[in-house]
Amino acid sequence: MPAKTRVALGIDIGGSGIKGAPVDLTTGTLLAPRLKLPTPAESTPEAVAALVDQIADSFADDLPKNAPIGVTIPGVVQHGIVRTAANIDKSWIDCPGEDVFSQALGRRCLLVNDADAAGVAEARYGAAKDQSGLVILTTLGTGIGVALLYAGRLIPNAELGHLEIDGRDAETRAASSIKEREQLSWAKWAGRLQRYYSTLENLLWPDLFVVGGGVSRKSEKFLPLLTLRTPIVAAALQNEAGIIGAAALAAD
Ligand code: BGC
């Protein structure tokens, strides 16, 4: 059997930026500073694919020619097809995203949900390493992404950020973009997170919550305000988890 590739490129497509970097898969660390380009206002598959290609090109000298490439998208991905688009251009729905990126890149890549990629990265290299039970990773950002991992194995496309709570889509109440938009205090926002995480723990009885997304850098401002039976910790890889997980999954 050929030795497993230990270097891959990860590209993470978010609501505000598209970020990429080469990843050392032995350590789960970036081999070069990441490149971040703003997500185009009209985030159509063609516009996004052109930027993904630009990011890949910029790292051509840092990677072997045939290094695997993993790309994330903030939507459900089934067999390379994007099925939902809550916070990106609606033309992504039913788009064969994996083929679109592979064509733009000139070689096959892997397409995966952004939260799933972050969950895999935290399970392999970060805050959920060596967990034998159920881990729920949530990314708090433009929306709420959720990854379910049982004994390190991903159950993909959980979409529990859209859990209906009090008649509302949870991410429209508790995402960190909503904290910013409504200028909520940490305490007020934590009240919404409390409702969200206690609903999740009463339905799924996880062993651990891991909280990712950019706001996890400030976890000391809100995690101590939550009262849950489940331990809850900040992501170790923070905003790089999507890049690292996409690279790791592409190399599998
Ligand atoms: C999408 C998910 C995504 C999450 C975080 C949600 O609106 O439905 O697929 O993982 O946002 O980006």
Short mmCIF file of C-alpha atoms and ligand atoms in Angstrom, two decimals:
data_model
loop_
_atom_site.label_atom_id
_atom_site.label_comp_id
_atom_site.label_asym_id
_atom_site.label_seq_id
_atom_site.Cartn_x
_atom_site.Cartn_y
_atom_site.Cartn_z
CA MET A 1 0.00 0.00 0.00
CA PRO A 2 1.38 3.48 -0.82
CA ALA A 3 2.26 5.62 2.20
CA LYS A 4 -0.53 8.01 3.19
CA THR A 5 -0.01 11.56 1.90
CA ARG A 6 0.95 13.83 4.78
CA VAL A 7 0.44 17.21 3.10
CA ALA A 8 -2.76 18.61 1.59
CA LEU A 9 -4.38 21.93 0.74
CA GLY A 10 -7.47 23.06 2.67
CA ILE A 11 -9.80 25.83 1.50
CA ASP A 12 -12.63 27.06 3.71
CA ILE A 13 -15.47 29.05 2.14
CA GLY A 14 -17.26 31.30 4.60
CA GLY A 15 -19.83 34.07 4.48
CA SER A 16 -17.19 36.81 4.65
CA GLY A 17 -13.96 35.21 3.47
CA ILE A 18 -12.45 32.33 1.52
CA LYS A 19 -9.35 31.08 3.34
CA GLY A 20 -6.80 28.51 2.31
CA ALA A 21 -3.46 27.08 3.40
CA PRO A 22 -1.29 23.99 2.98
CA VAL A 23 -1.64 21.66 5.96
CA ASP A 24 0.82 19.27 7.59
CA LEU A 25 -1.42 16.28 8.29
CA THR A 26 0.92 14.71 10.82
CA THR A 27 0.58 17.64 13.19
CA GLY A 28 -2.61 19.32 11.91
CA THR A 29 -0.84 22.66 11.53
CA LEU A 30 -0.57 25.14 8.66
CA LEU A 31 2.64 24.92 6.64
CA ALA A 32 2.36 28.54 5.45
CA PRO A 33 0.32 31.56 6.57
CA ARG A 34 -3.21 31.26 5.24
CA LEU A 35 -4.43 33.39 2.34
CA LYS A 36 -7.84 35.02 2.85
CA LEU A 37 -9.82 36.63 0.01
CA PRO A 38 -13.18 38.36 0.57
CA THR A 39 -16.21 36.29 -0.43
CA PRO A 40 -17.77 38.02 -3.48
CA ALA A 41 -21.06 39.82 -2.81
CA GLU A 42 -22.61 37.56 -5.43
CA SER A 43 -21.22 34.26 -4.18
CA THR A 44 -22.22 32.16 -7.20
CA PRO A 45 -20.43 28.85 -7.92
CA GLU A 46 -18.47 30.42 -10.83
CA ALA A 47 -17.32 33.45 -8.81
CA VAL A 48 -16.31 31.33 -5.80
CA ALA A 49 -14.57 28.70 -7.95
CA ALA A 50 -12.37 31.37 -9.56
CA LEU A 51 -11.19 32.49 -6.09
CA VAL A 52 -10.64 28.90 -4.93
CA ASP A 53 -8.40 28.39 -7.98
CA GLN A 54 -6.55 31.63 -7.21
CA ILE A 55 -5.85 30.44 -3.65
CA ALA A 56 -4.66 27.02 -4.86
CA ASP A 57 -2.34 28.69 -7.40
CA SER A 58 -0.78 30.88 -4.74
CA PHE A 59 0.37 27.77 -2.83
CA ALA A 60 1.60 25.83 -5.88
CA ASP A 61 5.23 26.12 -4.72
CA ASP A 62 4.45 24.91 -1.17
CA LEU A 63 2.83 21.61 -2.18
CA PRO A 64 3.61 18.53 -4.25
CA LYS A 65 1.87 18.71 -7.64
CA ASN A 66 -0.71 16.04 -6.85
CA ALA A 67 -1.39 17.03 -3.23
CA PRO A 68 -5.04 16.41 -2.24
CA ILE A 69 -7.32 19.46 -2.06
CA GLY A 70 -10.31 19.73 0.26
CA VAL A 71 -12.84 22.55 0.01
CA THR A 72 -15.63 23.41 2.48
CA ILE A 73 -18.98 25.03 1.80
CA PRO A 74 -21.57 26.32 4.32
CA GLY A 75 -24.30 23.95 3.15
CA VAL A 76 -25.28 20.29 3.03
CA VAL A 77 -23.04 18.26 0.69
CA GLN A 78 -24.23 14.86 -0.49
CA HIS A 79 -21.94 12.94 -2.85
CA GLY A 80 -20.37 16.16 -4.12
CA ILE A 81 -23.70 17.94 -4.67
CA VAL A 82 -24.57 21.00 -2.58
CA ARG A 83 -28.13 20.69 -1.28
CA THR A 84 -28.75 23.80 0.84
CA ALA A 85 -27.60 27.41 0.86
CA ALA A 86 -28.79 29.24 3.97
CA ASN A 87 -26.08 31.92 3.88
CA ILE A 88 -24.68 31.73 0.35
CA ASP A 89 -26.08 32.40 -3.12
CA LYS A 90 -29.16 30.26 -3.74
CA SER A 91 -27.71 29.09 -7.09
CA TRP A 92 -25.63 26.62 -5.02
CA ILE A 93 -28.71 24.51 -4.35
CA ASP A 94 -28.34 21.23 -6.29
CA CYS A 95 -25.10 22.49 -7.86
CA PRO A 96 -22.49 19.72 -8.43
CA GLY A 97 -20.02 21.75 -6.37
CA GLU A 98 -17.30 19.13 -6.25
CA ASP A 99 -17.24 18.95 -10.07
CA VAL A 100 -17.33 22.74 -10.41
CA PHE A 101 -14.28 23.16 -8.14
CA SER A 102 -12.47 20.18 -9.66
CA GLN A 103 -12.87 21.73 -13.12
CA ALA A 104 -11.66 25.13 -11.95
CA LEU A 105 -8.66 23.53 -10.21
CA GLY A 106 -7.83 21.19 -13.08
CA ARG A 107 -7.90 18.12 -10.81
CA ARG A 108 -10.19 16.29 -8.43
CA CYS A 109 -10.90 17.84 -5.05
CA LEU A 110 -13.17 16.89 -2.15
CA LEU A 111 -16.13 19.06 -1.12
CA VAL A 112 -17.40 18.89 2.48
CA ASN A 113 -19.70 20.86 4.78
CA ASP A 114 -17.74 23.54 6.70
CA ALA A 115 -18.81 22.44 10.19
CA ASP A 116 -18.12 18.80 9.37
CA ALA A 117 -14.58 19.74 8.31
CA ALA A 118 -14.06 21.69 11.54
CA GLY A 119 -15.41 18.78 13.58
CA VAL A 120 -13.02 16.30 11.97
CA ALA A 121 -10.09 18.66 12.58
CA GLU A 122 -10.97 19.07 16.27
CA ALA A 123 -11.43 15.29 16.62
CA ARG A 124 -8.07 14.47 15.04
CA TYR A 125 -5.88 17.31 16.31
CA GLY A 126 -7.80 19.53 18.71
CA ALA A 127 -10.27 19.81 21.56
CA ALA A 128 -12.16 16.58 20.76
CA LYS A 129 -9.09 14.36 20.36
CA ASP A 130 -9.39 10.85 21.86
CA GLN A 131 -13.05 11.31 22.83
CA SER A 132 -14.80 7.95 22.88
CA GLY A 133 -18.39 9.19 23.15
CA LEU A 134 -20.55 11.73 21.31
CA VAL A 135 -19.00 15.13 20.60
CA ILE A 136 -21.09 17.98 19.20
CA LEU A 137 -19.02 20.70 17.59
CA THR A 138 -20.83 23.94 16.88
CA THR A 139 -19.42 26.80 14.86
CA LEU A 140 -20.85 30.18 15.78
CA GLY A 141 -20.47 32.60 12.87
CA THR A 142 -22.71 33.90 10.08
CA GLY A 143 -24.88 30.86 10.85
CA ILE A 144 -24.58 27.95 13.27
CA GLY A 145 -22.81 24.88 11.93
CA VAL A 146 -22.95 21.53 13.71
CA ALA A 147 -20.79 18.43 13.41
CA LEU A 148 -21.65 15.18 15.20
CA LEU A 149 -18.75 12.87 15.99
CA TYR A 150 -19.16 9.54 17.69
CA ALA A 151 -15.88 7.97 18.84
CA GLY A 152 -14.13 10.23 16.32
CA ARG A 153 -16.36 9.18 13.39
CA LEU A 154 -18.29 11.88 11.61
CA ILE A 155 -22.04 11.65 11.07
CA PRO A 156 -22.25 14.21 8.23
CA ASN A 157 -24.65 17.06 7.46
CA ALA A 158 -26.27 17.33 10.90
CA GLU A 159 -27.75 20.85 10.23
CA LEU A 160 -28.80 21.24 13.88
CA GLY A 161 -28.05 24.94 13.65
CA HIS A 162 -31.50 25.10 12.10
CA LEU A 163 -33.21 23.37 15.02
CA GLU A 164 -36.55 25.05 15.58
CA ILE A 165 -36.66 26.46 19.10
CA ASP A 166 -39.56 28.63 20.34
CA GLY A 167 -40.84 28.68 16.77
CA ARG A 168 -37.60 30.13 15.37
CA ASP A 169 -34.67 28.78 13.38
CA ALA A 170 -31.98 28.65 16.11
CA GLU A 171 -29.24 30.25 14.00
CA THR A 172 -31.37 33.36 13.46
CA ARG A 173 -31.34 33.87 17.27
CA ALA A 174 -27.99 32.59 18.47
CA ALA A 175 -25.38 32.87 15.67
CA SER A 176 -22.58 35.31 16.47
CA SER A 177 -23.59 37.42 13.43
CA ILE A 178 -26.91 38.02 15.24
CA LYS A 179 -25.06 39.15 18.38
CA GLU A 180 -23.31 41.73 16.20
CA ARG A 181 -26.36 42.74 14.18
CA GLU A 182 -28.58 43.21 17.25
CA GLN A 183 -25.68 44.55 19.34
CA LEU A 184 -26.41 42.07 22.12
CA SER A 185 -24.34 42.15 25.31
CA TRP A 186 -22.38 38.99 26.14
CA ALA A 187 -24.93 38.23 28.90
CA LYS A 188 -27.92 38.64 26.61
CA TRP A 189 -26.36 36.53 23.88
CA ALA A 190 -25.37 33.88 26.45
CA GLY A 191 -29.06 33.64 27.40
CA ARG A 192 -29.82 32.62 23.80
CA LEU A 193 -26.89 30.20 23.73
CA GLN A 194 -28.14 28.69 27.00
CA ARG A 195 -31.51 27.94 25.38
CA TYR A 196 -29.79 26.47 22.32
CA TYR A 197 -27.23 24.26 24.05
CA SER A 198 -29.66 23.00 26.70
CA THR A 199 -32.09 21.98 23.93
CA LEU A 200 -29.28 20.14 22.14
CA GLU A 201 -28.10 18.34 25.28
CA ASN A 202 -31.62 17.28 26.22
CA LEU A 203 -32.14 15.76 22.77
CA LEU A 204 -28.75 14.16 22.11
CA TRP A 205 -26.99 13.70 25.48
CA PRO A 206 -23.49 14.42 24.18
CA ASP A 207 -20.31 13.86 26.22
CA LEU A 208 -18.74 17.11 25.08
CA PHE A 209 -19.60 20.36 23.29
CA VAL A 210 -16.83 22.08 21.35
CA VAL A 211 -17.48 25.69 20.35
CA GLY A 212 -15.74 26.99 17.22
CA GLY A 213 -16.03 29.95 14.87
CA GLY A 214 -14.19 33.27 15.15
CA VAL A 215 -15.97 34.21 18.38
CA SER A 216 -14.46 31.16 20.13
CA ARG A 217 -11.34 33.33 20.53
CA LYS A 218 -13.38 35.22 23.14
CA SER A 219 -14.89 32.13 24.77
CA GLU A 220 -14.06 33.39 28.28
CA LYS A 221 -16.74 36.08 27.76
CA PHE A 222 -19.61 33.66 27.27
CA LEU A 223 -18.82 30.02 28.10
CA PRO A 224 -18.64 30.69 31.87
CA LEU A 225 -22.16 32.18 31.69
CA LEU A 226 -23.67 28.84 30.54
CA THR A 227 -25.08 26.23 32.93
CA LEU A 228 -25.09 22.84 31.23
CA ARG A 229 -24.64 19.26 32.37
CA THR A 230 -22.36 18.65 29.36
CA PRO A 231 -18.77 19.95 29.51
CA ILE A 232 -18.35 22.77 26.97
CA VAL A 233 -14.95 23.95 25.70
CA ALA A 234 -13.61 26.31 23.06
CA ALA A 235 -12.24 24.82 19.85
CA ALA A 236 -8.47 24.42 19.92
CA LEU A 237 -7.97 25.18 16.22
CA GLN A 238 -10.41 28.10 16.20
CA ASN A 239 -10.85 29.59 12.74
CA GLU A 240 -8.33 27.27 11.09
CA ALA A 241 -10.31 24.11 11.83
CA GLY A 242 -12.21 24.23 8.51
CA ILE A 243 -8.99 24.46 6.47
CA ILE A 244 -7.32 21.67 8.47
CA GLY A 245 -10.34 19.34 8.39
CA ALA A 246 -10.92 19.84 4.65
CA ALA A 247 -7.27 18.97 3.97
CA ALA A 248 -7.40 15.93 6.26
CA LEU A 249 -10.58 14.55 4.69
CA ALA A 250 -9.23 15.09 1.16
CA ALA A 251 -6.18 13.00 2.03
CA ASP A 252 -8.18 10.10 3.55
C1 BGC B 1 -25.71 25.94 7.10
C2 BGC B 1 -24.74 24.85 7.48
C3 BGC B 1 -23.39 25.45 7.83
C4 BGC B 1 -23.55 26.52 8.89
C5 BGC B 1 -22.24 27.20 9.22
C6 BGC B 1 -25.77 26.97 8.20
O1 BGC B 1 -26.62 28.01 7.85
O2 BGC B 1 -27.00 25.43 6.87
O3 BGC B 1 -24.61 23.92 6.43
O4 BGC B 1 -22.55 24.43 8.30
O5 BGC B 1 -24.46 27.50 8.46
O6 BGC B 1 -21.70 27.83 8.13
#
